[in-house]
Each structure stands twice: as structure tokens, then as C-alpha cells.
PDB file of C-alpha atoms in Angstrom:
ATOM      1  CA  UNK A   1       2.678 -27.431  10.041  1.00 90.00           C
ATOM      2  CA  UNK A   2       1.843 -26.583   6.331  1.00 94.00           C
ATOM      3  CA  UNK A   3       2.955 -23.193   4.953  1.00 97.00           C
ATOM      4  CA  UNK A   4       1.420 -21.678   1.992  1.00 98.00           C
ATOM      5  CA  UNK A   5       2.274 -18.472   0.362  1.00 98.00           C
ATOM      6  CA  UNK A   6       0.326 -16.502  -1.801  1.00 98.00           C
ATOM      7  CA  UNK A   7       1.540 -13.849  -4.012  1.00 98.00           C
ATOM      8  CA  UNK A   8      -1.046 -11.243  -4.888  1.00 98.00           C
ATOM      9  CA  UNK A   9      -0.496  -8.958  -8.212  1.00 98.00           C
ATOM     10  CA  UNK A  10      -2.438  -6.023 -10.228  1.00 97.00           C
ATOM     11  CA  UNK A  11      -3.574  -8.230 -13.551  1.00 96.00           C
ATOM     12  CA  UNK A  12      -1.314  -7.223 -16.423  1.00 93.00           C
ATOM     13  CA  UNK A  13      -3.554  -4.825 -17.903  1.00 93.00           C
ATOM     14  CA  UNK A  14      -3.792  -2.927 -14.845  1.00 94.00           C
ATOM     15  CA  UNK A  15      -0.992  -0.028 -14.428  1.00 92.00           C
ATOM     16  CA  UNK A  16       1.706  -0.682 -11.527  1.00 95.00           C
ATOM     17  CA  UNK A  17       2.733   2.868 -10.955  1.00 94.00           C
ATOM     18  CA  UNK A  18       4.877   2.001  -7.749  1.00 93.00           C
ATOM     19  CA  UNK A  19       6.861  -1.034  -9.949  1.00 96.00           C
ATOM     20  CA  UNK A  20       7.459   2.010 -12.610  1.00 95.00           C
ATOM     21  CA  UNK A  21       9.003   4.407 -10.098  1.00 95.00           C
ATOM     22  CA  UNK A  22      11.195   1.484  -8.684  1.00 96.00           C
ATOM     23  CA  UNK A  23      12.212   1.049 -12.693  1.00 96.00           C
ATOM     24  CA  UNK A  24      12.481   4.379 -13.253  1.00 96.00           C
ATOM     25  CA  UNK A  25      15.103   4.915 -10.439  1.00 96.00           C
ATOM     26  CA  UNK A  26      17.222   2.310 -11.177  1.00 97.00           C
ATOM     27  CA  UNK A  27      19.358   3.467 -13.692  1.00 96.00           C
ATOM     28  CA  UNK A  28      20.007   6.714 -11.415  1.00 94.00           C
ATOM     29  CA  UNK A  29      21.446   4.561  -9.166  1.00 94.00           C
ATOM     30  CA  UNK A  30      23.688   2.656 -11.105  1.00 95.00           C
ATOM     31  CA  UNK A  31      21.452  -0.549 -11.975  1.00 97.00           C
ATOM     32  CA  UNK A  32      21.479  -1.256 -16.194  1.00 97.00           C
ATOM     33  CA  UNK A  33      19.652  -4.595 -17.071  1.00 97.00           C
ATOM     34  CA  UNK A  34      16.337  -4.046 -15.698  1.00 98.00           C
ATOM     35  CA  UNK A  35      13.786  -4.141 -17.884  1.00 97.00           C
ATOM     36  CA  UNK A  36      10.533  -4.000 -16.140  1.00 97.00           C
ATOM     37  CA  UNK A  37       9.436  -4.019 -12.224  1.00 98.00           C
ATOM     38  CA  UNK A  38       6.042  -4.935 -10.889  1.00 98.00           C
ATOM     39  CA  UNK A  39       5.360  -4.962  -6.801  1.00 97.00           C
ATOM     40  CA  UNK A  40       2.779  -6.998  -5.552  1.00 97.00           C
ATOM     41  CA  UNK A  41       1.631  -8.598  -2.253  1.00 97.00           C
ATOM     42  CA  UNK A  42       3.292 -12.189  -0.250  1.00 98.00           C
ATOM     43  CA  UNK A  43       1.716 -13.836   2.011  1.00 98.00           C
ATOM     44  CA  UNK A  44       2.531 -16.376   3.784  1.00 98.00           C
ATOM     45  CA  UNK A  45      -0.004 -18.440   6.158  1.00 98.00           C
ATOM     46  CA  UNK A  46       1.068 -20.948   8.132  1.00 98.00           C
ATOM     47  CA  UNK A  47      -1.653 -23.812   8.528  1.00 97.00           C
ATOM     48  CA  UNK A  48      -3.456 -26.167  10.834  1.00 97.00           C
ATOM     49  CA  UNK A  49      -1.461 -29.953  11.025  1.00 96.00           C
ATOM     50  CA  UNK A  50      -5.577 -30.772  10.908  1.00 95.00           C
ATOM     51  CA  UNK A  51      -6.583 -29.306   7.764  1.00 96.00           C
ATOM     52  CA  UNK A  52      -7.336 -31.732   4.764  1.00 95.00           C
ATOM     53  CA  UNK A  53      -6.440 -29.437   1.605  1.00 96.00           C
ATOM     54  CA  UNK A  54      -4.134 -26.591   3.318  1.00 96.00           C
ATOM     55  CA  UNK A  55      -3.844 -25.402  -0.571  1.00 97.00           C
ATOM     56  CA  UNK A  56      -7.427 -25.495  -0.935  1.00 97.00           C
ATOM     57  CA  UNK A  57      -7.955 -23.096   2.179  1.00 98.00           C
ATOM     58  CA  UNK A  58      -5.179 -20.566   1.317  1.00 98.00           C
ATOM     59  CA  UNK A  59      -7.230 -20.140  -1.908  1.00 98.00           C
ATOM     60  CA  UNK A  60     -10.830 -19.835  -0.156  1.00 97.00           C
ATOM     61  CA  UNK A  61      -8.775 -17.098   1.804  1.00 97.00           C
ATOM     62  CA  UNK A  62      -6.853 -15.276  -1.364  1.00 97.00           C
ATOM     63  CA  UNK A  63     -10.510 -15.224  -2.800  1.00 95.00           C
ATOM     64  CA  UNK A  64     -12.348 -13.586   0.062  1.00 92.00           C
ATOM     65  CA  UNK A  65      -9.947 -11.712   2.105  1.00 94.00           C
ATOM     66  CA  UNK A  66      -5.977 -11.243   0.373  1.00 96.00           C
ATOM     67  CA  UNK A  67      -6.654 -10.283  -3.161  1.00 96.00           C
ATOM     68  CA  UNK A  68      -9.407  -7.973  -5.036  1.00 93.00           C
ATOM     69  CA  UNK A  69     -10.783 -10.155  -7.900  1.00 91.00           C
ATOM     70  CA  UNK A  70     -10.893  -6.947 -10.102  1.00 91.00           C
ATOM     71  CA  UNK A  71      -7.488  -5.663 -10.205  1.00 95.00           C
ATOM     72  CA  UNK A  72      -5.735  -8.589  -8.763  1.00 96.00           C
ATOM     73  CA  UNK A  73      -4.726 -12.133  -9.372  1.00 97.00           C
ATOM     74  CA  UNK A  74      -2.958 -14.318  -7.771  1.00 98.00           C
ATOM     75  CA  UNK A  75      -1.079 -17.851  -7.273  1.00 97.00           C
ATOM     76  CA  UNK A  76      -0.867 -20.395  -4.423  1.00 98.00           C
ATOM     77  CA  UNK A  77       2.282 -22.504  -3.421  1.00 97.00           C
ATOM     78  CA  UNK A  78       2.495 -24.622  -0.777  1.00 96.00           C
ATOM     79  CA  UNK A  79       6.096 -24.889   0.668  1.00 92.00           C
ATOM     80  CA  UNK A  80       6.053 -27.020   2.971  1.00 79.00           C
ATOM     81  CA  UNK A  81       3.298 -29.629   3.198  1.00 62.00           C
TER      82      UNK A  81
ATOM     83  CA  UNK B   1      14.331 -12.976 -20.883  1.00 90.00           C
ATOM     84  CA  UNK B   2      14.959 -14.042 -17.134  1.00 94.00           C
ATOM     85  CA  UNK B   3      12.495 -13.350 -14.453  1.00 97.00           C
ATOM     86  CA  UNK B   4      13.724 -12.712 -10.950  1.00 98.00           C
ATOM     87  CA  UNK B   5      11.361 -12.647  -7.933  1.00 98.00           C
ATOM     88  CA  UNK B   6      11.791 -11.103  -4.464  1.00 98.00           C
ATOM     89  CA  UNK B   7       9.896 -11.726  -0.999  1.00 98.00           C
ATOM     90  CA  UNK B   8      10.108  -9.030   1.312  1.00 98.00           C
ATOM     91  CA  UNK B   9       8.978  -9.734   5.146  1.00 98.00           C
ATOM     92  CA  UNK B  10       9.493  -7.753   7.899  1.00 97.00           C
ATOM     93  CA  UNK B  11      11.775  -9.716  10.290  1.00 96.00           C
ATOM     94  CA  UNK B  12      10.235 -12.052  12.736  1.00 93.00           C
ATOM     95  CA  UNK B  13      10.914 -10.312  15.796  1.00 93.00           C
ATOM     96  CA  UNK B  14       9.001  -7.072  14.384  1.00 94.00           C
ATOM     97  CA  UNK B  15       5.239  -7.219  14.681  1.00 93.00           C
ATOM     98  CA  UNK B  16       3.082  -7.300  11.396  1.00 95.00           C
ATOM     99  CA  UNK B  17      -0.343  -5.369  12.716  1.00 94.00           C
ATOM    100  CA  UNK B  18      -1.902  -6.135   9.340  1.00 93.00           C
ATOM    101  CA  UNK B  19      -0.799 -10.007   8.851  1.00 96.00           C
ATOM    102  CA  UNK B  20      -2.251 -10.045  12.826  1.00 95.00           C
ATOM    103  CA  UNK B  21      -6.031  -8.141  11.246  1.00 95.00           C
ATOM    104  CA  UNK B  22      -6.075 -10.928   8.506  1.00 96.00           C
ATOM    105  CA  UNK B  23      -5.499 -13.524  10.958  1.00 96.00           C
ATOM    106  CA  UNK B  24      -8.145 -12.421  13.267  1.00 96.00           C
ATOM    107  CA  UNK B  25     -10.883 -11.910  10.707  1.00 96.00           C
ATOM    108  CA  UNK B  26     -10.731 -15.380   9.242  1.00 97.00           C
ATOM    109  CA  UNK B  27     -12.766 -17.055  11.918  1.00 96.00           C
ATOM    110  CA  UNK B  28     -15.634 -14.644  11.571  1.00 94.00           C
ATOM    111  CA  UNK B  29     -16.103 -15.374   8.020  1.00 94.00           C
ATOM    112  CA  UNK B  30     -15.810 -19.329   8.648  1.00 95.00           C
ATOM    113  CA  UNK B  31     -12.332 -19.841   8.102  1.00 97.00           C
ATOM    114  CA  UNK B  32     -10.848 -22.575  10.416  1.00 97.00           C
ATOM    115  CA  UNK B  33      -7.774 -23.732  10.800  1.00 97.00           C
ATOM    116  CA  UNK B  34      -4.951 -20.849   9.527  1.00 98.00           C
ATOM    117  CA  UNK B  35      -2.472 -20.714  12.977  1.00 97.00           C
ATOM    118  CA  UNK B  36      -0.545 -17.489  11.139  1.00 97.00           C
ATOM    119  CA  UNK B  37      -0.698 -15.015   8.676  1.00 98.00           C
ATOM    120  CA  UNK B  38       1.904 -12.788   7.893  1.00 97.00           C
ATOM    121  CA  UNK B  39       1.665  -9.972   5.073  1.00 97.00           C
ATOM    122  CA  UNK B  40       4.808  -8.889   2.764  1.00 97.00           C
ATOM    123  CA  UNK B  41       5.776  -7.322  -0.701  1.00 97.00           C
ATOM    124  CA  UNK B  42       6.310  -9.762  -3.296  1.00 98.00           C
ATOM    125  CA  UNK B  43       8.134  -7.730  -6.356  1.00 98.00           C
ATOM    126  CA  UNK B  44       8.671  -9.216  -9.800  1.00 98.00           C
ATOM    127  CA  UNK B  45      11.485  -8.370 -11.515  1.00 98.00           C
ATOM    128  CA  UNK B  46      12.047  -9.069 -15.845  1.00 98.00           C
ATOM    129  CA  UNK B  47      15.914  -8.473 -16.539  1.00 97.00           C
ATOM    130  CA  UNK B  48      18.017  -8.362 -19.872  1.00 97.00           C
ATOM    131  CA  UNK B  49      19.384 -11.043 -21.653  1.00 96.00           C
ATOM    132  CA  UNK B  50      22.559  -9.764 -21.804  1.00 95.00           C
ATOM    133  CA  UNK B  51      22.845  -9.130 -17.710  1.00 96.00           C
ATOM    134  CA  UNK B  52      25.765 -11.767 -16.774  1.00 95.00           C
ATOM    135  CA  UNK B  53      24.277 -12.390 -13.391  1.00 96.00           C
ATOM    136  CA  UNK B  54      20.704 -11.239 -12.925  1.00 96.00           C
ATOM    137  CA  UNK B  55      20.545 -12.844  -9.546  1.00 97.00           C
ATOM    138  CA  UNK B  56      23.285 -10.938  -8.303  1.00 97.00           C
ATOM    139  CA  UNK B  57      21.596  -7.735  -9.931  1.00 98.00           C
ATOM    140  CA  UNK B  58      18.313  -8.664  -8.113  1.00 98.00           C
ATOM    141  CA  UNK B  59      20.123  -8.688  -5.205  1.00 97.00           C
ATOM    142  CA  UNK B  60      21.734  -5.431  -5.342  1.00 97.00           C
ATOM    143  CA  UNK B  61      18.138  -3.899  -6.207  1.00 97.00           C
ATOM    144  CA  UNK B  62      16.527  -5.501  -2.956  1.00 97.00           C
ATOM    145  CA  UNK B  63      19.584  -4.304  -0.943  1.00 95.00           C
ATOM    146  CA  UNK B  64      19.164  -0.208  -2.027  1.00 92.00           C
ATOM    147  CA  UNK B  65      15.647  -0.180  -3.157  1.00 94.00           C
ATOM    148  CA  UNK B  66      13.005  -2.976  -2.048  1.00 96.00           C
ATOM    149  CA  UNK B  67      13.228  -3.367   1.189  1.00 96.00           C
ATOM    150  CA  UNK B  68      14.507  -1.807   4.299  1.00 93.00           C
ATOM    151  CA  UNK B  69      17.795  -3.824   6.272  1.00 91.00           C
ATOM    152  CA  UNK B  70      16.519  -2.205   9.583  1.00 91.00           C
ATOM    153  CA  UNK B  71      13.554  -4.100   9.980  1.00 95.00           C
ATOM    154  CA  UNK B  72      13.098  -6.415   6.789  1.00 96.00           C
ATOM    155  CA  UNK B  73      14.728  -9.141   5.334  1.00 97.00           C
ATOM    156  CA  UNK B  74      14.158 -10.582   1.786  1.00 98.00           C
ATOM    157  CA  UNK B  75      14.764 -13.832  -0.365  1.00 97.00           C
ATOM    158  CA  UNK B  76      15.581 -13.655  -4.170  1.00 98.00           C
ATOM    159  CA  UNK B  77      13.841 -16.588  -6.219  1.00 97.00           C
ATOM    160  CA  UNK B  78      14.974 -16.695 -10.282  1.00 96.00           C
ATOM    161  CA  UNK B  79      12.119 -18.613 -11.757  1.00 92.00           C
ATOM    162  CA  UNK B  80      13.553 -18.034 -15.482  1.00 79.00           C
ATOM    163  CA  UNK B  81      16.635 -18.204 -16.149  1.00 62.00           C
TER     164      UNK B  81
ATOM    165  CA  UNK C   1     -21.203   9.195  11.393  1.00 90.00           C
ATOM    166  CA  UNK C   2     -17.990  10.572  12.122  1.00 94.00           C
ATOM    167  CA  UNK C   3     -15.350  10.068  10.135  1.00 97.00           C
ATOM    168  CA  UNK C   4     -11.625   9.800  11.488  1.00 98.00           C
ATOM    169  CA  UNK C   5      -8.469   9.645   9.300  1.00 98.00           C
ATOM    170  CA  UNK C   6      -5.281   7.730  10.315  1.00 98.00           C
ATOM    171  CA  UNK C   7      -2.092   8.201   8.752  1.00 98.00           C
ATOM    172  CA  UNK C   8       0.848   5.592   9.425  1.00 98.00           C
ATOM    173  CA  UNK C   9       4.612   6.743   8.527  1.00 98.00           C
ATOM    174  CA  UNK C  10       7.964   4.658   9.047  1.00 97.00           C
ATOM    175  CA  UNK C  11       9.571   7.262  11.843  1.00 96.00           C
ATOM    176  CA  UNK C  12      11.889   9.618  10.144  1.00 93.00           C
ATOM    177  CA  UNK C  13      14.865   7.267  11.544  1.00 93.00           C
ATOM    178  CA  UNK C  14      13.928   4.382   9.151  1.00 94.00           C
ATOM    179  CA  UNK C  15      14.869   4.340   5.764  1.00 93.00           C
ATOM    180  CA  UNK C  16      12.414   4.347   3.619  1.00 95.00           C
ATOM    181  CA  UNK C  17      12.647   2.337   0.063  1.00 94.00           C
ATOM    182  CA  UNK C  18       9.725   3.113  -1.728  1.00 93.00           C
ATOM    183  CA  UNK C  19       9.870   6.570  -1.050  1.00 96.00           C
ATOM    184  CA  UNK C  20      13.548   7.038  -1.825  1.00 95.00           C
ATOM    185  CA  UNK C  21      12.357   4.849  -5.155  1.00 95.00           C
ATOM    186  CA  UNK C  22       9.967   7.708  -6.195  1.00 96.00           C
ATOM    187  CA  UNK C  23      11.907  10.591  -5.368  1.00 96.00           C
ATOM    188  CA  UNK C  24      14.616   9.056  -7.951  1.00 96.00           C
ATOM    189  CA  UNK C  25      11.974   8.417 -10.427  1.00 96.00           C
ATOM    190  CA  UNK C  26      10.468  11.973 -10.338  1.00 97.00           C
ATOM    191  CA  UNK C  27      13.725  13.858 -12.515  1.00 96.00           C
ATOM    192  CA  UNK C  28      13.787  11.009 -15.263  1.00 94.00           C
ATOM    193  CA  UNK C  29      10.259  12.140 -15.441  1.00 94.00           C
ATOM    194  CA  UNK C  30      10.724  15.832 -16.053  1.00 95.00           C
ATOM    195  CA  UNK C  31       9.556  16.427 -12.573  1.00 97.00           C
ATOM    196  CA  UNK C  32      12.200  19.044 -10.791  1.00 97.00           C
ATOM    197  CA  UNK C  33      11.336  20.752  -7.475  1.00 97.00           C
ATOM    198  CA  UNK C  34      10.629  17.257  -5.028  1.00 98.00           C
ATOM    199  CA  UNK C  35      13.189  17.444  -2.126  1.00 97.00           C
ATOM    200  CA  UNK C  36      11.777  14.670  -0.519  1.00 97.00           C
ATOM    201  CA  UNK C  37       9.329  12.000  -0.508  1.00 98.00           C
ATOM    202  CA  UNK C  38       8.116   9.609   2.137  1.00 98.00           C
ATOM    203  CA  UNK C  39       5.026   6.842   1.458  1.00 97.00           C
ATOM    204  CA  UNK C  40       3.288   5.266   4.478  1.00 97.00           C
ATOM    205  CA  UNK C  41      -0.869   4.104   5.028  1.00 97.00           C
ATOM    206  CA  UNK C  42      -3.774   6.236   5.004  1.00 98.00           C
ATOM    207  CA  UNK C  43      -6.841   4.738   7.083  1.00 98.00           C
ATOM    208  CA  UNK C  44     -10.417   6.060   6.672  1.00 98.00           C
ATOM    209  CA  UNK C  45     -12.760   5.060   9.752  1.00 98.00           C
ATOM    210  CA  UNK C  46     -16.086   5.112   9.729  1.00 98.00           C
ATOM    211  CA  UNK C  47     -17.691   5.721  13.458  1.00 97.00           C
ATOM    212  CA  UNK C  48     -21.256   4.537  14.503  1.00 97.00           C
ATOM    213  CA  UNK C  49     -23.289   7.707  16.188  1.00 96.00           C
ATOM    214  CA  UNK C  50     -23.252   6.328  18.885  1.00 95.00           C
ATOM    215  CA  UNK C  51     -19.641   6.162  20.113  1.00 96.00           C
ATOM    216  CA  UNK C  52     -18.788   8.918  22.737  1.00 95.00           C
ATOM    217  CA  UNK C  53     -15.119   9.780  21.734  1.00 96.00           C
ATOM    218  CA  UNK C  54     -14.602   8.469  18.265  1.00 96.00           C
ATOM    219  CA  UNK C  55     -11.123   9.891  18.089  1.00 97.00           C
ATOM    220  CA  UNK C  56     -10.141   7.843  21.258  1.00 97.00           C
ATOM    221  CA  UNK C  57     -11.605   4.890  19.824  1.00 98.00           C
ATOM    222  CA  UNK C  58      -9.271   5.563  16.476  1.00 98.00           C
ATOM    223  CA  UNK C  59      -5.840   5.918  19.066  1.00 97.00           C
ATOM    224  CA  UNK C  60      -7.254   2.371  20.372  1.00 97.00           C
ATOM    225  CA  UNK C  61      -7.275   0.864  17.171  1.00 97.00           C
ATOM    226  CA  UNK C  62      -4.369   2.377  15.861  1.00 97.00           C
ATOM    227  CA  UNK C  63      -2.657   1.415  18.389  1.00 95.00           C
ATOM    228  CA  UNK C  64      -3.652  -2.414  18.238  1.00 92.00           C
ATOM    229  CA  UNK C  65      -3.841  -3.074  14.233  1.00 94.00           C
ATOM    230  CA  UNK C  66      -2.820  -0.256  12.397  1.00 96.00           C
ATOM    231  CA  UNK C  67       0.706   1.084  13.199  1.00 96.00           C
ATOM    232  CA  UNK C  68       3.644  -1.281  14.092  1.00 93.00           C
ATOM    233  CA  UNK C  69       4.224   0.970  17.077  1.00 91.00           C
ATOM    234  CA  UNK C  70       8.576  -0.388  16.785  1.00 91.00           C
ATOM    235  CA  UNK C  71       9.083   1.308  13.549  1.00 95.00           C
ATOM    236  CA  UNK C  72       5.929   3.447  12.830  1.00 96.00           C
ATOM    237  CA  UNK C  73       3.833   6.434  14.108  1.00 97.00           C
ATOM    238  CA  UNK C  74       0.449   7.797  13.198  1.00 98.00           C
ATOM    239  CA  UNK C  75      -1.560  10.805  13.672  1.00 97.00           C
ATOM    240  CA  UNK C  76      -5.391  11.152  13.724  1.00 98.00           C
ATOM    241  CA  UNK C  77      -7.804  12.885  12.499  1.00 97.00           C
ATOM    242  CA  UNK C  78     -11.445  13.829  12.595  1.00 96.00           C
ATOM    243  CA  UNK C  79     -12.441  15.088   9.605  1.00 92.00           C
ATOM    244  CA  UNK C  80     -16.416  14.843  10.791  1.00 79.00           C
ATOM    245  CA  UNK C  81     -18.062  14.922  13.939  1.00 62.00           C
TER     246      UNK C  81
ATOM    247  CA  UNK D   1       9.812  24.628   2.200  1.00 90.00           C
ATOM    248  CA  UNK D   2       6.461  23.391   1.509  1.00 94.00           C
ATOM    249  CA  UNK D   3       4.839  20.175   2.456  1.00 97.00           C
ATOM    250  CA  UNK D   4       2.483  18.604   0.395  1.00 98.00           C
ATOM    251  CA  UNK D   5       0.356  15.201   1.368  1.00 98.00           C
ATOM    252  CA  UNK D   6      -1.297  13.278  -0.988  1.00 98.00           C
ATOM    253  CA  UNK D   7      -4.100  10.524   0.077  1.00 98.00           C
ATOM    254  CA  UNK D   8      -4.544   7.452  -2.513  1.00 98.00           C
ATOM    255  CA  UNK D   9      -7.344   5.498  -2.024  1.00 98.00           C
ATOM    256  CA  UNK D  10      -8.970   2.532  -3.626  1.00 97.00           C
ATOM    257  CA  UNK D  11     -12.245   4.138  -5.672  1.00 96.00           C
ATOM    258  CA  UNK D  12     -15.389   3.177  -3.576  1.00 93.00           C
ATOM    259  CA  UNK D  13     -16.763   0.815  -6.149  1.00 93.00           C
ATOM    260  CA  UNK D  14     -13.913  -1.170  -5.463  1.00 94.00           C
ATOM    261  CA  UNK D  15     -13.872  -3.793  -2.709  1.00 93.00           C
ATOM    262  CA  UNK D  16     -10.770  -3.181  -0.441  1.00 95.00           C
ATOM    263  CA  UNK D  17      -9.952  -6.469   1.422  1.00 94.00           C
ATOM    264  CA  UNK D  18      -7.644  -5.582   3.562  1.00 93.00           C
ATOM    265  CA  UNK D  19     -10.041  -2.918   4.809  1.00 96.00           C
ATOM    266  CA  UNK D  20     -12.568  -5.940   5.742  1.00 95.00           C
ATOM    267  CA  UNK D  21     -10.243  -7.733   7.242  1.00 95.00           C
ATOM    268  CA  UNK D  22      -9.222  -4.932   9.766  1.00 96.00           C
ATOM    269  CA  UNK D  23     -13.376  -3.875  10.301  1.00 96.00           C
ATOM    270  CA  UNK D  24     -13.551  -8.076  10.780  1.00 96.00           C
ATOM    271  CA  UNK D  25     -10.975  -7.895  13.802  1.00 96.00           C
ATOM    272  CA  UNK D  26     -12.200  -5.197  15.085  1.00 97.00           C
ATOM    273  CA  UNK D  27     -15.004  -6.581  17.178  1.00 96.00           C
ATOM    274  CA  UNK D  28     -12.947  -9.877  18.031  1.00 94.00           C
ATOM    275  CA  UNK D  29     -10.670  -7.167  19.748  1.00 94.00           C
ATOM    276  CA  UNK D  30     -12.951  -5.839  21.582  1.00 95.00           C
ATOM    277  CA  UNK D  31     -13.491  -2.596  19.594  1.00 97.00           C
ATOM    278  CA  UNK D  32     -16.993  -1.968  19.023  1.00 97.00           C
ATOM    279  CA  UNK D  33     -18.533   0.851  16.851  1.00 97.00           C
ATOM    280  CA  UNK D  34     -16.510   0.630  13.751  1.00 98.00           C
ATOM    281  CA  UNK D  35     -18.996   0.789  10.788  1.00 97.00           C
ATOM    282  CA  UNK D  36     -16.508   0.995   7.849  1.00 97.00           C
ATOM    283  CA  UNK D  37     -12.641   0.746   7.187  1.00 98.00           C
ATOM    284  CA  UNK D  38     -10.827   1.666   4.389  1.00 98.00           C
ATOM    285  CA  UNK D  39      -6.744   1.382   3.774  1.00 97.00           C
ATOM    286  CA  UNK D  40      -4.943   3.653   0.965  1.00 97.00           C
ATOM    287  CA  UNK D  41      -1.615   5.055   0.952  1.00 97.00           C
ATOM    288  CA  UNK D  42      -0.494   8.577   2.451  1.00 98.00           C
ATOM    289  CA  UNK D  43       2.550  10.316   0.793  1.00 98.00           C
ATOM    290  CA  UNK D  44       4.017  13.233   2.213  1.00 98.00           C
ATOM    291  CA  UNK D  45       6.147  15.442  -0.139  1.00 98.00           C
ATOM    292  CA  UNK D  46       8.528  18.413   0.408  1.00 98.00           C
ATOM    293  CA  UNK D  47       8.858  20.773  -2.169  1.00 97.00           C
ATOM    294  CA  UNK D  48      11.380  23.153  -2.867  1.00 97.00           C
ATOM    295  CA  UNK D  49      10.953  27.061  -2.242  1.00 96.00           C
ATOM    296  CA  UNK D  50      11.590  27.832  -5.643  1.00 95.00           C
ATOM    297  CA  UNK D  51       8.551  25.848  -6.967  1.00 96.00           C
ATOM    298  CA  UNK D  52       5.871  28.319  -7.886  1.00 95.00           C
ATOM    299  CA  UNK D  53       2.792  25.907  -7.579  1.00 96.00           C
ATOM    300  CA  UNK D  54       3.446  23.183  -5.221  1.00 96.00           C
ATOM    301  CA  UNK D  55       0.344  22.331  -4.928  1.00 97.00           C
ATOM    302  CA  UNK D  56       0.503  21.510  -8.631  1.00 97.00           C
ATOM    303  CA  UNK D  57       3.809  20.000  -8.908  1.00 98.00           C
ATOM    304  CA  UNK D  58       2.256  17.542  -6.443  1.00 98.00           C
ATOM    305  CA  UNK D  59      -1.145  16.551  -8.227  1.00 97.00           C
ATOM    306  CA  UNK D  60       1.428  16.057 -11.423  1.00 97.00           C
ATOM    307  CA  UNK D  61       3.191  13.657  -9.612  1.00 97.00           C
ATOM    308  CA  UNK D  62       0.115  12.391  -8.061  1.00 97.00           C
ATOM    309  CA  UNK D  63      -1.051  11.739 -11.664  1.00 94.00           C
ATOM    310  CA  UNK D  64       1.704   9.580 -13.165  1.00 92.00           C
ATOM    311  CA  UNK D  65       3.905   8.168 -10.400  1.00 94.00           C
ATOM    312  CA  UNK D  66       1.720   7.911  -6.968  1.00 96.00           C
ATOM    313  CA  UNK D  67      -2.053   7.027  -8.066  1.00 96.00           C
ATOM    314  CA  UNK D  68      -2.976   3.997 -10.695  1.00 93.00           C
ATOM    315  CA  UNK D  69      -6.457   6.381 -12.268  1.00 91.00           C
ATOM    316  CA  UNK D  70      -8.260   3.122 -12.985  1.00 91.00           C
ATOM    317  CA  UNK D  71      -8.094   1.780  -9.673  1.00 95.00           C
ATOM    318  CA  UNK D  72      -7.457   4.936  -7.636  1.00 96.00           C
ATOM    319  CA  UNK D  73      -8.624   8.393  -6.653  1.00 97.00           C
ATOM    320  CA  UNK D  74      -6.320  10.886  -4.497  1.00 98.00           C
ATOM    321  CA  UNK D  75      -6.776  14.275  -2.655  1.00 97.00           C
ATOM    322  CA  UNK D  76      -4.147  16.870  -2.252  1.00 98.00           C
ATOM    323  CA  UNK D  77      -3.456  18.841   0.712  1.00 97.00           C
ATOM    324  CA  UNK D  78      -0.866  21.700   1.095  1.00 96.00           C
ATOM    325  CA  UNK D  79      -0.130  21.206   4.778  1.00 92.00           C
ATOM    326  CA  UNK D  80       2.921  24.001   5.159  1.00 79.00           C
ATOM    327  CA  UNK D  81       3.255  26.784   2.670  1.00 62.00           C
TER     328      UNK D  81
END
């Protein structure tokens, strides 16, 4: 059966304050070399053998249900058709 | 600068209550044909040129700070190297 | 309508990432004095009138498609009857 | 020591999908009489005994680490003085 994933992220503008803690608390751990964190939503949906346009449905989903078209955006990969 | 991405799911033995509500709520709003739907943390990670191996480093991160060996499990993506 | 609150945390034997991320964040920040810090879901229910025993009908659904009942627990609330 | 919880939710103008999709299941489930859901995040903090405001400390930390102000609105409760 198909899988899709969609990845769901605040839009750039948008502050990520979780992603800065994680950044933040890196370099009290020991981690150098990271310049810049962002955490965001995956999904992965794994679809019908019968639907025509798996990609097309996990984006008619993203839109209604996964993401919030304010804040969010977000991309659509089929990994296994 | 490379860009390192990281899926975090909770295993597959471990039930995902809010993958289960998404999954449940697409019929009612018309949506046919999704079999499974499970929900995760998708983190995006921007590391320093000069980091030798920023796989490795992305790694290490998931392992202390993104995600939880008890009942998670993660894959590391680079997708700029 | 009556209102009832659920809150979903990892049970204290789970590690817990993004909390440990912000509690390491918090001294970079000038912030001195957090011991501890632990992130989980907060759920705001709405109740029609006409339920008997709202907070019974929050345990239900908590139960079901809230809390992963393997790795989390909840407590509930009725903030108005 | 004192324990501190602080509530983040979404700002009501802002849609909250994966609230819908849990009040879509609900009735597929066989719950009846849920008018509204709404999913946010619950942090519980524990402050040392030397801090003089807790409560304050808190809505600091509330302020730049926990809540994103565009998006986001939080309530702080000292549960354990």
C-alpha cells in the first residue's frame, strides 16, 4: 500500500520556542555545531491500494485536518507508491 | 550550510491515541481511503560548516535530546550536505 | 456547558526529552531557580448540558484517545459545572 | 519546593486541527455530548525554595521559552507553595 508522510512546520516567520530551548541546551551538553533547531510535526499515512492520487489525498488531509494554514506549512512525500 | 532532518515515531508496538483520532475523523469529513495514520515529531536541524560529520552529530542530538529510547525510535535524513 | 480539563504526562518513569531540553535551556537564559521541568498535553472539553456526569464522560475519552495509557497518565478536571 | 503548572493553548481565533479531529472521533466512538475540544500543552515546573516569586519565575519562563505570544496564550497556576 502507498505511504505518504507529511511534515508539518510553524512558517518561518513564526517563533519556534520549543526548537530554541532544544538549541539552547545543546551546548550544555556537550553538542558545538548546531546552529539552529526547529520541531515540527510527521506524519505518516498509510493509503488505500484503491486510491487514484494517494499524494493528492494526503494533501486534501494536511489542508483540512494535520496542519493550521496560519502558522503552519507543510510538504508531502510519497515513499512508497 | 548542511541541513539534517529527524523523524521521531513512537515504536510500533506502542499505541498512538492521537494518529488513531486523525484516523477516525477522516471519514466524517469525506475522506476515503487512508488505512493508517500515525502522528510524530519531525525536527529540522541547520549545522555548521565546519562540523566534520553532521550526521553523526544529528545522531547524538536525537539520542540525548529528541526523542525518548523507551518508547520511540527515530531516523536521521541529511537533505544538504 | 461544563467545562472539563485533561492533563496528559509521560509517567515519572519515562524520560522525558523535551522537558529535560528546557530545563537546560532555562540557565543560558539567565533563568536560575527551575529544579525541574516536565511538558505533556493539556485538553479543554467542552460538555453539552445535557450530559449527566461530564467528568465520567472525560475518564471515557481520556481513556480511549487522549492518553497512551502504556507510557502516560492524566488527571481531570472540572473547572465548570 | 514549589510546583508551578503552566497551560499553553492555541489563541481561540486560531483553528486547532488536531482538536477537530479528536471532537470528529468522538461520536464514531460512541461518545456523545462533546461540543468542543481543544489540545495545548501542560508544563509542570518545580521551583526551588529559595526562589522568592515562583509564581513569577514561572510566567518569565512562560514568556520566552514555553509559549510562542503570536500563536499562544498561557495561564499560570501555583499548585504547591
Amino acid at each position: 500500500m502507498p505511504r505518504v508522510n507529511v511534515d508539518v512546520m510553524l512558517k518561518h516567520e513564526i517563533l519556534d520556542p520549543q526548537g530554541q530551548a532544544v538549541e539552547r541546551a545543546l551546548p550544555t551538553m556537550g553538542f558545538e555545531g548546531v546552529a539552529e533547531v526547529r520541531i515540527g510535526k510527521h506524519i505518516e499515512l498509510v493509503i488505500d491500494d484503491d486510491v487514484a492520487d494517494a499524494e493528492g489525498l494526503a494533501e486534501a488531509v494536511a489542508d483540512k485536518l494535520l496542519a493550521n494554514p496560519v502558522i503552519e506549512a507543510y510538504t508531502v512525500t510519497v515513499v512508497d507508491g
